[in-house]
């Protein structure tokens, strides 16, 4: 602050305020230079010092204003403006001190000082309450630290986000792999199910489930089996007869009790259907915890197989029977032929011829699959040698004609034996012993008033040598006559007519002698005519 | 052979019924039985014929072929069983089901076809010992 000098010019001091401002620029006082006797060192010291202070005081507000203008959002910007004005005023008082060395403008100087004082007080007064608020504003260091902390927090966060992201991404990859795996499993399952469904649809197999009370819960079978709607909710006792249900329930209960699969062949009857044979398998049905909650059953209809097995067993037994019977007959023929023969030649002729006849019967029966033989085929076979010429233009020596009749294997065998003996006799002594002789075999069927129709076969020889009745009844005659009577309850009469033997064979066409008896249900006695 | 010998004394030859549907086999069996000193009743080719013979004549023993074409010898066996008459079965079947499954006939002896003369001789001897 510049030093003030008290002057002695007293009348000016007693003037009014108006007068004071009018004389604001009057220099009616002693300049300061006078007070220091214009000593240059004192004058320059003051002038330079005040100048320096003023210069500094003028520059500071500019800097402050510049700062406030540039930093628009500076808190308490108006405070900076007040500082700027206050400092500017202080600077001006120093300028006035310099001027006062030469021009003593003490009125103006005083006014400026007064303004400065007012500004100073105002600034000071407004400054104090501002301090706590200013202190609350974080300093740049605080901000830097806070910023650094924030920065670090941000880095941490980013790091954690990155970690989390990679974790999520790994989890995502895992999930995706799992989904892919499950899709593959699902596809395999679907394909597997398709395969089994197709297999099931084309097989005579029934698959079903039953719960612990053995009520059907699911049922899938071929169209020939019962429908699912008939089964679901029911038990075996409601569906099948007592025996079948008891057997099924026993097996299934065992599966439920010990968890072991069971396998059995069962005859199923009931429900109005014929008895069927099934191969039956039951396995325990488990939930995902392994508890047995019912059974899964599979049954396959093996009725056809069973019947085929039975038929095969029957055929085998039948074949065995026939072979042994035939061997028994061959043995008997051999023994009887030995007894009735006087020479080896006679024996071999008789025996071999008879075994041949058996072989022919067998051939005819086998050709007819043991289901009966047509008489026509049998006669053809026996007389084959004497009819074969017809094909080559040579007149046949045997003629055959008769109604269609189907003979049982037993009747065929007996007739074959008889016809063979007749042929042997014809070759040895009768029509076939000369080139001109002829044999005709004809037959017809006569309905009888009581009993089965009668088959009558006529063996007629013509054109042979003169016939003489045999001196004694040999084995051949016995075979011709007694065999038919014994085995077929028939009758054979041999008439030794001088012009040719006529043999009448009568066979009742009863169940035993026709093929109706055992194998063929309907077409045993054929009503159509055989071609002659 | 077809004519049965009337029972005249205790020393008579035993009368054995043959039921067999094959003519030649029946002849052979009859011959074998005659060869061991017994007399043949029959032979009968069917159940009906056999029962007719049994009505007219008491036999001491019987040889029964099981399968007689379209019937079995069962009714004859039942009749003999009732009369306490010894008999054996003869069959070409290795294991003839129907008849021998019957508990009444299970224990019966079965001679398989073709019948061996020595086997038949032993069987007939067995019959003779029981007379």
XYZ file of C-alpha atoms in Angstrom:
663
model
C 0.000 0.000 0.000
C 1.339 3.517 -0.855
C 2.090 5.877 2.031
C -0.361 8.752 2.574
C 0.786 12.221 3.452
C -1.284 14.622 5.441
C -1.273 18.138 3.785
C -1.926 21.428 5.447
C -4.354 22.958 2.937
C -7.391 22.630 5.335
C -10.213 24.680 3.598
C -10.590 22.120 0.809
C -11.387 19.419 3.376
C -14.545 20.990 4.564
C -16.317 20.952 1.172
C -19.474 18.876 0.319
C -19.470 15.406 -1.323
C -20.608 16.841 -4.620
C -17.837 19.259 -4.650
C -15.453 16.383 -3.837
C -16.342 14.407 -6.961
C -16.224 17.502 -9.106
C -12.674 18.072 -7.962
C -11.718 14.401 -8.331
C -8.925 15.108 -10.780
C -7.657 18.263 -9.086
C -4.022 18.226 -8.119
C -4.187 20.847 -5.447
C -1.854 18.902 -3.092
C 1.861 18.490 -2.731
C 3.210 15.676 -4.903
C 4.867 12.791 -3.078
C 8.148 13.529 -4.684
C 8.309 16.577 -2.531
C 7.932 14.458 0.624
C 11.168 12.646 -0.258
C 12.880 15.757 -1.497
C 12.838 14.283 -4.979
C 15.659 12.092 -3.935
C 16.042 9.992 -6.977
C 16.891 6.668 -5.215
C 13.736 6.895 -3.003
C 11.538 7.966 -5.959
C 12.802 5.142 -8.218
C 12.599 2.582 -5.454
C 8.899 3.373 -4.945
C 8.112 3.811 -8.605
C 9.788 0.587 -9.701
C 8.424 -1.414 -6.760
C 4.886 -0.139 -7.232
C 5.243 -0.677 -10.996
C 6.368 -4.246 -10.509
C 3.542 -4.919 -8.067
C 1.002 -3.296 -10.376
C 2.304 -5.203 -13.393
C 2.035 -8.441 -11.481
C -1.407 -7.498 -10.137
C -2.678 -6.726 -13.641
C -1.355 -9.940 -15.093
C -2.861 -12.249 -12.448
C -6.570 -11.362 -13.232
C -5.929 -11.969 -16.917
C -4.585 -15.428 -16.073
C -7.538 -16.069 -13.753
C -10.120 -14.884 -16.288
C -8.434 -16.915 -19.000
C -8.549 -19.947 -16.707
C -12.229 -19.461 -15.858
C -13.160 -18.900 -19.488
C -11.342 -22.026 -20.652
C -12.500 -24.228 -17.806
C -16.182 -23.691 -18.270
C -17.429 -26.128 -15.711
C -15.010 -24.885 -12.990
C -16.807 -24.900 -9.664
C -17.120 -21.427 -8.066
C -16.015 -19.676 -11.270
C -17.572 -16.453 -10.032
C -15.103 -16.544 -7.043
C -12.252 -16.442 -9.515
C -13.889 -13.385 -11.138
C -14.101 -11.708 -7.728
C -10.422 -12.427 -7.094
C -9.583 -11.030 -10.492
C -11.489 -7.782 -9.799
C -10.010 -7.464 -6.300
C -6.428 -7.975 -7.534
C -7.054 -5.628 -10.464
C -8.180 -2.970 -7.947
C -5.085 -3.524 -5.765
C -2.866 -3.131 -8.854
C -4.605 0.146 -9.676
C -3.834 1.545 -6.137
C -0.137 0.881 -6.835
C -0.382 2.685 -10.196
C -2.034 5.577 -8.354
C 0.930 5.631 -5.870
C 3.341 6.040 -8.797
C 1.239 8.836 -10.319
C 1.069 10.540 -6.897
C 4.842 11.250 -7.039
C 4.122 13.750 -9.667
C 0.407 14.398 -9.817
C -1.208 14.302 -6.300
C -4.716 12.902 -7.315
C -5.490 11.912 -3.728
C -9.251 12.136 -4.159
C -9.244 9.661 -7.030
C -6.637 7.631 -5.201
C -8.886 7.446 -2.136
C -11.935 6.451 -4.195
C -9.990 3.674 -5.873
C -8.743 2.515 -2.469
C -12.287 2.557 -1.160
C -13.462 0.428 -4.118
C -10.500 -1.881 -3.492
C -11.447 -2.131 0.157
C -15.046 -2.959 -0.668
C -13.974 -5.601 -3.210
C -11.449 -7.008 -0.690
C -14.043 -7.311 2.060
C -16.611 -8.774 -0.321
C -14.113 -11.319 -1.584
C -12.995 -12.192 1.941
C -16.602 -12.486 3.142
C -17.616 -14.735 0.273
C -14.390 -16.768 0.498
C -14.831 -18.172 4.022
C -18.109 -19.981 3.580
C -16.759 -21.321 0.322
C -13.783 -23.119 1.929
C -15.656 -26.264 3.156
C -17.339 -26.558 -0.212
C -14.023 -26.088 -2.013
C -12.412 -28.658 0.257
C -15.170 -31.100 -0.668
C -14.145 -30.870 -4.289
C -11.582 -33.563 -4.951
C -8.195 -32.414 -5.817
C -6.532 -33.476 -9.053
C -4.398 -35.878 -6.987
C -7.492 -37.317 -5.451
C -8.957 -37.496 -8.860
C -5.858 -39.115 -10.209
C -5.868 -41.623 -7.405
C -9.553 -42.150 -7.769
C -9.053 -42.439 -11.450
C -6.252 -44.907 -10.977
C -8.427 -46.878 -8.591
C -11.211 -46.718 -11.086
C -8.845 -47.712 -13.815
C -7.700 -50.641 -11.742
C -11.267 -51.566 -10.895
C -12.110 -51.342 -14.548
C -9.153 -53.567 -15.416
C -10.192 -56.009 -12.716
C -13.707 -55.952 -13.986
C -12.593 -56.423 -17.547
C -10.399 -59.267 -16.441
C -13.226 -60.859 -14.564
C -15.565 -60.289 -17.446
C -13.027 -61.933 -19.703
C -12.651 -64.852 -17.337
C -16.385 -65.200 -17.017
C -16.789 -64.903 -20.765
C -14.283 -67.662 -21.378
C -15.948 -69.754 -18.700
C -19.304 -69.155 -20.365
C -17.838 -69.906 -23.735
C -16.340 -73.153 -22.417
C -19.680 -74.038 -20.854
C -21.344 -73.181 -24.117
C -18.957 -75.406 -26.039
C -19.650 -78.201 -23.586
C -23.377 -77.724 -23.966
C -23.102 -77.680 -27.710
C -21.003 -80.863 -27.663
C -23.553 -82.439 -25.343
C -26.389 -81.417 -27.652
C -24.539 -82.874 -30.619
C -23.897 -86.060 -28.671
C -27.509 -86.312 -27.648
C -28.682 -85.676 -31.177
C -26.443 -88.496 -32.346
C -27.761 -90.750 -29.579
C -31.310 -89.737 -30.426
C -30.753 -90.513 -34.068
C -29.227 -93.881 -33.246
C -32.175 -94.594 -30.973
C -34.642 -93.529 -33.639
C -32.957 -95.687 -36.257
C -32.855 -98.568 -33.819
C -36.520 -98.104 -33.031
C -37.330 -97.949 -36.742
C -35.459 -101.176 -37.303
C -37.282 -102.951 -34.506
C -40.635 -101.545 -35.593
C -40.103 -102.779 -39.145
C -38.876 -106.138 -37.861
C -41.875 -106.371 -35.564
C -44.335 -105.403 -38.296
C -43.139 -108.194 -40.566
C -42.789 -110.921 -37.948
C -45.393 -113.101 -36.270
C -44.232 -111.685 -32.951
C -46.238 -109.988 -30.236
C -44.583 -107.642 -27.752
C -46.325 -106.339 -24.654
C -45.905 -104.762 -21.257
C -47.744 -105.503 -18.055
C -47.636 -103.654 -14.756
C -46.976 -105.199 -11.349
C -50.616 -106.299 -11.128
C -50.050 -108.043 -14.484
C -52.502 -105.794 -16.290
C -51.599 -105.157 -19.889
C -50.325 -101.616 -20.397
C -49.026 -101.848 -23.937
C -49.556 -104.419 -26.643
C -48.280 -104.741 -30.173
C -48.892 -107.813 -32.250
C -49.406 -108.958 -35.819
C -52.901 -108.513 -37.286
C -53.669 -112.151 -36.522
C -53.281 -111.543 -32.800
C -55.627 -109.670 -30.492
C -55.802 -105.882 -30.846
C -54.264 -103.524 -28.312
C -57.668 -102.116 -27.378
C -58.818 -105.590 -26.349
C -55.812 -106.122 -24.121
C -54.886 -102.917 -22.311
C -56.156 -102.804 -18.743
C -56.952 -106.512 -18.647
C -55.273 -109.480 -16.991
C -54.636 -112.918 -18.441
C -57.469 -114.323 -16.338
C -59.910 -112.049 -18.183
C -58.543 -113.003 -21.602
C -57.707 -116.697 -21.593
C -59.042 -119.901 -20.148
C -58.188 -120.983 -16.607
C -55.279 -123.296 -17.411
C -53.609 -120.873 -19.795
C -54.034 -117.911 -17.446
C -52.658 -119.871 -14.501
C -49.602 -120.938 -16.467
C -48.935 -117.411 -17.778
C -49.453 -115.834 -14.362
C -47.133 -118.320 -12.703
C -44.277 -117.547 -15.122
C -44.820 -113.784 -15.012
C -45.055 -113.719 -11.211
C -41.714 -115.487 -11.041
C -40.202 -112.762 -13.256
C -41.630 -110.045 -10.968
C -40.385 -111.857 -7.868
C -36.781 -112.636 -8.743
C -36.096 -110.346 -11.709
C -34.924 -113.232 -13.864
C -36.151 -113.645 -17.429
C -38.262 -116.706 -18.136
C -38.779 -118.736 -21.266
C -41.416 -121.316 -22.048
C -43.516 -122.935 -24.721
C -47.207 -122.569 -23.952
C -50.496 -123.647 -25.430
C -52.846 -120.676 -25.386
C -56.570 -121.178 -25.507
C -59.581 -119.080 -24.684
C -61.096 -115.918 -26.078
C -63.069 -117.957 -28.588
C -60.015 -118.741 -30.690
C -58.541 -122.144 -31.441
C -55.590 -123.299 -29.348
C -52.328 -121.801 -30.466
C -48.822 -122.758 -29.449
C -46.539 -119.880 -28.568
C -42.943 -119.488 -27.604
C -43.090 -117.102 -24.704
C -40.378 -114.978 -23.086
C -40.810 -112.584 -20.178
C -38.221 -110.144 -18.848
C -38.527 -107.692 -15.957
C -39.429 -104.106 -16.889
C -37.433 -101.642 -14.775
C -37.701 -97.919 -14.153
C -34.605 -95.683 -14.276
C -33.774 -96.551 -10.664
C -33.784 -100.235 -11.455
C -37.002 -101.104 -9.644
C -39.114 -103.765 -11.314
C -42.330 -102.047 -12.361
C -43.742 -104.801 -14.536
C -42.734 -107.147 -17.289
C -41.895 -107.001 -20.968
C -43.177 -110.034 -22.780
C -42.544 -111.432 -26.228
C -44.548 -114.209 -27.729
C -44.122 -115.843 -31.067
C -46.762 -118.017 -32.616
C -45.198 -121.403 -33.322
C -48.430 -123.245 -34.026
C -47.463 -123.946 -37.627
C -44.043 -125.173 -36.543
C -45.604 -127.328 -33.847
C -48.003 -128.847 -36.342
C -45.165 -129.411 -38.791
C -43.155 -131.042 -36.002
C -46.091 -133.243 -35.092
C -46.645 -134.095 -38.726
C -42.974 -134.875 -39.189
C -42.936 -137.047 -36.084
C -46.028 -138.784 -37.382
C -44.466 -139.307 -40.816
C -41.243 -140.621 -39.290
C -43.139 -143.031 -37.077
C -45.265 -144.026 -40.043
C -42.202 -144.574 -42.223
C -40.530 -146.604 -39.490
C -43.682 -148.642 -39.153
C -43.968 -149.253 -42.865
C -40.320 -150.208 -43.267
C -40.542 -152.716 -40.412
C -43.854 -154.048 -41.685
C -42.427 -154.408 -45.173
C -39.338 -156.175 -43.885
C -41.612 -158.407 -41.898
C -43.567 -159.186 -45.077
C -40.346 -159.771 -47.049
C -39.135 -162.192 -44.386
C -42.451 -164.008 -44.495
C -42.383 -164.116 -48.304
C -38.856 -165.499 -48.227
C -39.765 -168.166 -45.694
C -42.985 -169.134 -47.515
C -41.257 -169.129 -50.891
C -38.561 -171.421 -49.527
C -41.190 -173.815 -48.213
C -43.114 -173.932 -51.497
C -40.081 -174.194 -53.805
C -38.422 -177.410 -54.850
C -35.424 -175.791 -56.524
C -33.281 -172.750 -56.163
C -34.470 -171.509 -59.562
C -38.098 -171.866 -58.593
C -37.422 -170.056 -55.332
C -35.579 -167.136 -56.860
C -38.234 -166.660 -59.580
C -41.045 -166.661 -57.041
C -39.313 -164.675 -54.346
C -37.675 -162.028 -56.528
C -40.933 -161.474 -58.426
C -42.780 -160.907 -55.161
C -40.171 -158.504 -53.789
C -40.375 -156.627 -57.113
C -44.118 -156.367 -56.656
C -43.517 -154.893 -53.203
C -41.024 -152.455 -54.712
C -43.588 -151.385 -57.329
C -46.182 -150.822 -54.650
C -43.697 -148.750 -52.745
C -42.859 -146.722 -55.870
C -46.541 -146.045 -56.510
C -47.179 -145.076 -52.898
C -44.108 -142.851 -52.705
C -45.141 -141.120 -55.958
C -48.505 -140.448 -54.345
C -46.741 -139.223 -51.179
C -48.304 -142.063 -49.178
C -51.699 -140.521 -49.631
C -53.308 -143.266 -51.580
C -52.828 -144.560 -55.111
C -55.093 -144.623 -58.093
C -55.908 -148.169 -59.132
C -55.130 -147.204 -62.710
C -51.545 -146.278 -61.790
C -51.137 -149.535 -59.953
C -52.366 -151.687 -62.863
C -50.229 -149.680 -65.278
C -47.173 -150.372 -63.170
C -47.841 -154.117 -62.965
C -48.548 -154.506 -66.692
C -46.015 -151.951 -67.851
C -44.060 -154.509 -69.928
C -47.165 -155.464 -71.947
C -48.555 -152.012 -72.627
C -45.344 -150.201 -73.468
C -45.469 -151.465 -77.057
C -48.463 -149.238 -77.813
C -46.224 -146.181 -77.831
C -43.966 -147.740 -80.487
C -46.853 -148.800 -82.759
C -46.772 -152.415 -81.642
C -50.255 -153.586 -80.582
C -50.508 -153.625 -76.801
C -51.010 -157.047 -75.285
C -52.788 -155.704 -72.247
C -55.770 -153.363 -72.065
C -56.775 -151.475 -68.988
C -60.026 -149.621 -68.275
C -61.977 -148.602 -65.226
C -63.444 -145.896 -63.058
C -61.242 -143.612 -61.060
C -60.685 -145.003 -57.614
C -58.216 -143.983 -54.979
C -56.897 -146.833 -52.846
C -55.406 -146.714 -49.364
C -51.730 -147.764 -49.094
C -52.821 -151.023 -47.501
C -55.345 -151.857 -50.254
C -52.807 -150.858 -52.894
C -50.221 -153.228 -51.374
C -52.613 -156.160 -51.231
C -53.931 -155.615 -54.767
C -50.425 -155.170 -56.093
C -49.401 -158.514 -54.593
C -52.464 -160.273 -56.073
C -52.103 -158.722 -59.535
C -48.422 -159.660 -59.528
C -49.249 -163.304 -58.779
C -51.858 -163.277 -61.589
C -49.269 -161.839 -63.964
C -46.678 -164.442 -62.927
C -49.160 -167.210 -63.610
C -50.105 -165.663 -66.979
C -46.457 -165.479 -67.996
C -45.762 -169.044 -66.863
C -48.908 -170.862 -67.977
C -51.454 -168.422 -69.401
C -52.032 -165.713 -72.031
C -48.569 -164.200 -71.843
C -46.916 -167.598 -72.359
C -47.741 -167.327 -76.101
C -47.194 -164.331 -78.400
C -50.912 -164.088 -79.277
C -52.373 -164.030 -75.794
C -54.020 -160.940 -74.409
C -54.955 -159.777 -70.943
C -57.609 -157.207 -70.151
C -58.050 -155.614 -66.763
C -61.304 -153.735 -66.197
C -63.118 -152.589 -63.131
C -66.203 -150.799 -61.973
C -67.734 -149.626 -58.756
C -71.131 -150.902 -57.709
C -73.115 -149.171 -54.988
C -74.311 -151.692 -52.400
C -77.694 -151.576 -50.649
C -75.986 -152.104 -47.307
C -72.384 -151.151 -46.666
C -69.729 -149.449 -48.765
C -69.666 -149.561 -52.577
C -67.997 -152.578 -54.087
C -64.979 -152.397 -56.379
C -65.036 -155.272 -58.836
C -61.901 -155.961 -60.886
C -61.926 -158.437 -63.751
C -58.692 -160.040 -64.917
C -59.478 -161.720 -68.217
C -56.982 -163.738 -70.269
C -57.667 -164.571 -73.957
C -55.749 -166.138 -76.836
C -53.481 -168.212 -74.650
C -53.059 -171.967 -74.458
C -55.846 -174.218 -73.282
C -56.328 -173.770 -69.568
C -56.226 -176.609 -67.080
C -56.991 -176.092 -63.450
C -53.907 -176.522 -61.240
C -53.513 -179.845 -59.531
C -52.954 -178.292 -56.129
C -53.392 -174.906 -54.528
C -49.868 -173.472 -54.244
C -48.527 -170.410 -52.475
C -49.314 -168.267 -55.521
C -53.001 -169.160 -55.356
C -53.075 -168.550 -51.624
C -51.484 -165.129 -52.103
C -54.000 -164.292 -54.844
C -57.073 -165.347 -52.945
C -56.369 -165.325 -49.214
C -54.385 -162.056 -49.034
C -57.285 -159.952 -50.361
C -59.788 -161.786 -48.216
C -57.665 -161.393 -45.088
C -56.372 -157.876 -45.460
C -59.180 -156.112 -47.321
C -62.188 -158.182 -46.261
C -62.617 -158.804 -49.974
C -63.209 -161.807 -52.161
C -61.225 -163.360 -55.028
C -62.546 -166.018 -57.341
C -60.394 -167.636 -60.022
C -62.239 -169.254 -62.889
C -60.035 -171.638 -64.916
C -62.042 -171.304 -68.109
C -60.467 -173.423 -70.900
C -60.086 -170.353 -73.188
C -58.471 -168.240 -70.548
C -58.317 -167.567 -66.847
C -60.864 -165.102 -65.514
C -60.204 -163.744 -62.047
C -62.763 -161.652 -60.212
C -61.543 -159.481 -57.353
C -64.054 -157.768 -55.111
C -62.980 -155.152 -52.609
C -65.387 -153.162 -50.400
C -64.510 -149.497 -50.685
C -64.707 -148.904 -46.954
C -62.670 -146.350 -44.965
C -59.770 -148.730 -44.568
C -59.439 -149.568 -48.236
C -59.791 -146.095 -49.668
C -57.434 -143.276 -48.936
C -60.246 -141.360 -47.230
C -59.391 -143.082 -43.976
C -56.165 -141.433 -42.988
C -54.688 -138.756 -45.161
C -57.090 -137.221 -47.603
C -60.245 -135.729 -46.230
C -62.306 -135.360 -49.422
C -61.048 -136.692 -52.740
C -60.489 -140.332 -51.829
C -63.036 -141.848 -54.185
C -62.666 -139.982 -57.381
C -65.910 -139.932 -59.379
C -64.405 -139.029 -62.726
C -63.528 -141.711 -65.254
C -59.938 -142.738 -65.781
C -58.828 -142.553 -69.393
C -58.640 -146.077 -70.815
C -53.873 -173.446 -39.068
C -57.114 -171.495 -39.050
C -58.943 -174.254 -37.219
C -58.617 -174.042 -33.446
C -58.142 -177.245 -31.547
C -60.988 -177.786 -29.116
C -59.864 -177.943 -25.476
C -60.042 -181.617 -24.591
C -57.578 -182.224 -21.788
C -54.992 -180.547 -19.552
C -52.317 -181.879 -21.850
C -53.777 -180.018 -24.862
C -51.469 -177.606 -26.670
C -52.006 -174.010 -25.627
C -54.207 -171.833 -27.793
C -52.627 -168.542 -28.781
C -54.575 -165.730 -30.428
C -52.816 -163.772 -33.169
C -54.093 -160.321 -34.111
C -52.111 -159.018 -37.092
C -53.419 -157.157 -40.138
C -50.715 -158.195 -42.609
C -51.572 -161.488 -44.272
C -47.977 -162.574 -44.813
C -46.818 -161.523 -41.332
C -49.776 -163.291 -39.759
C -48.892 -166.472 -41.691
C -45.320 -166.210 -40.502
C -46.290 -165.716 -36.846
C -48.746 -168.606 -37.063
C -46.039 -170.867 -38.460
C -43.625 -169.866 -35.687
C -46.194 -170.589 -32.998
C -47.019 -173.940 -34.488
C -43.307 -174.653 -34.650
C -43.032 -174.383 -30.847
C -45.965 -176.727 -30.302
C -48.772 -174.277 -29.682
C -52.049 -173.889 -31.546
C -53.091 -170.691 -33.274
C -56.403 -168.943 -32.676
C -57.017 -166.752 -35.707
C -55.124 -165.000 -37.019
C -57.484 -162.030 -36.918
C -56.862 -158.996 -39.173
C -59.100 -156.623 -37.209
C -60.467 -155.873 -33.748
C -63.921 -157.025 -34.800
C -62.625 -160.388 -36.061
C -60.517 -160.866 -32.917
C -63.441 -160.122 -30.581
C -65.628 -162.545 -32.571
C -62.981 -165.256 -32.087
C -62.734 -164.525 -28.366
C -66.525 -164.795 -28.086
C -66.438 -168.306 -29.494
C -63.245 -169.553 -27.937
C -61.197 -169.154 -24.778
C -57.533 -168.494 -25.567
C -54.524 -169.072 -23.315
C -52.394 -166.188 -24.556
C -52.213 -163.625 -27.357
C -49.850 -161.823 -29.722
C -51.287 -158.397 -30.542
C -50.079 -156.195 -33.374
C -50.753 -152.675 -32.095
C -51.497 -150.918 -35.358
C -54.203 -152.570 -37.455
C -54.408 -150.134 -40.359
C -56.976 -147.551 -39.331
C -57.532 -148.861 -35.793
C -55.460 -150.048 -32.836
C -55.726 -153.309 -30.966
C -56.712 -151.489 -27.748
C -60.181 -153.018 -27.323
C -58.762 -156.516 -27.670
C -56.062 -155.747 -25.088
C -58.713 -154.410 -22.695
C -60.762 -157.558 -23.054
C -57.745 -159.817 -22.432
C -56.775 -157.663 -19.469
C -60.261 -158.148 -18.000
C -60.102 -161.893 -18.559
C -56.600 -162.109 -17.049
C -55.267 -163.573 -20.244
C -51.524 -163.048 -20.839
C -50.534 -161.269 -24.038
C -47.659 -159.345 -25.657
C -47.710 -156.475 -28.106
C -46.053 -156.655 -31.495
C -45.286 -153.443 -33.330
C -43.263 -151.873 -36.070
C -43.292 -148.604 -34.168
C -40.131 -147.860 -32.213
C -42.219 -146.023 -29.633
C -45.899 -146.417 -30.333
C -47.404 -143.494 -28.487
C -51.145 -143.782 -28.022
C -51.549 -147.281 -26.693
C -48.442 -147.844 -24.572
C -48.796 -144.428 -22.917
C -51.892 -145.857 -21.300
C -50.857 -146.853 -17.732
C -52.798 -150.126 -18.047
C -50.522 -151.306 -20.880
C -47.275 -149.648 -19.931
C -45.809 -152.712 -18.224
C -46.635 -154.981 -21.166
C -43.907 -156.567 -23.127
C -43.382 -155.235 -26.655
C -41.862 -157.374 -29.384
C -40.629 -155.319 -32.298
C -41.145 -156.239 -35.924
C -39.881 -158.131 -37.763
C -40.321 -160.740 -35.058
C -37.272 -162.891 -34.347
C -38.204 -166.573 -34.108
C -36.009 -167.045 -31.012
C -37.649 -164.120 -29.241
C -41.094 -165.467 -30.057
C -40.066 -168.925 -28.859
C -39.081 -167.452 -25.464
C -42.345 -165.550 -25.226
C -44.449 -168.606 -26.023
C -42.399 -170.641 -23.506
C -43.239 -167.983 -20.938
C -46.930 -168.401 -21.775
C -46.640 -172.178 -21.432
C -45.010 -171.897 -18.009
C -47.927 -169.870 -16.741
C -50.488 -172.409 -17.787
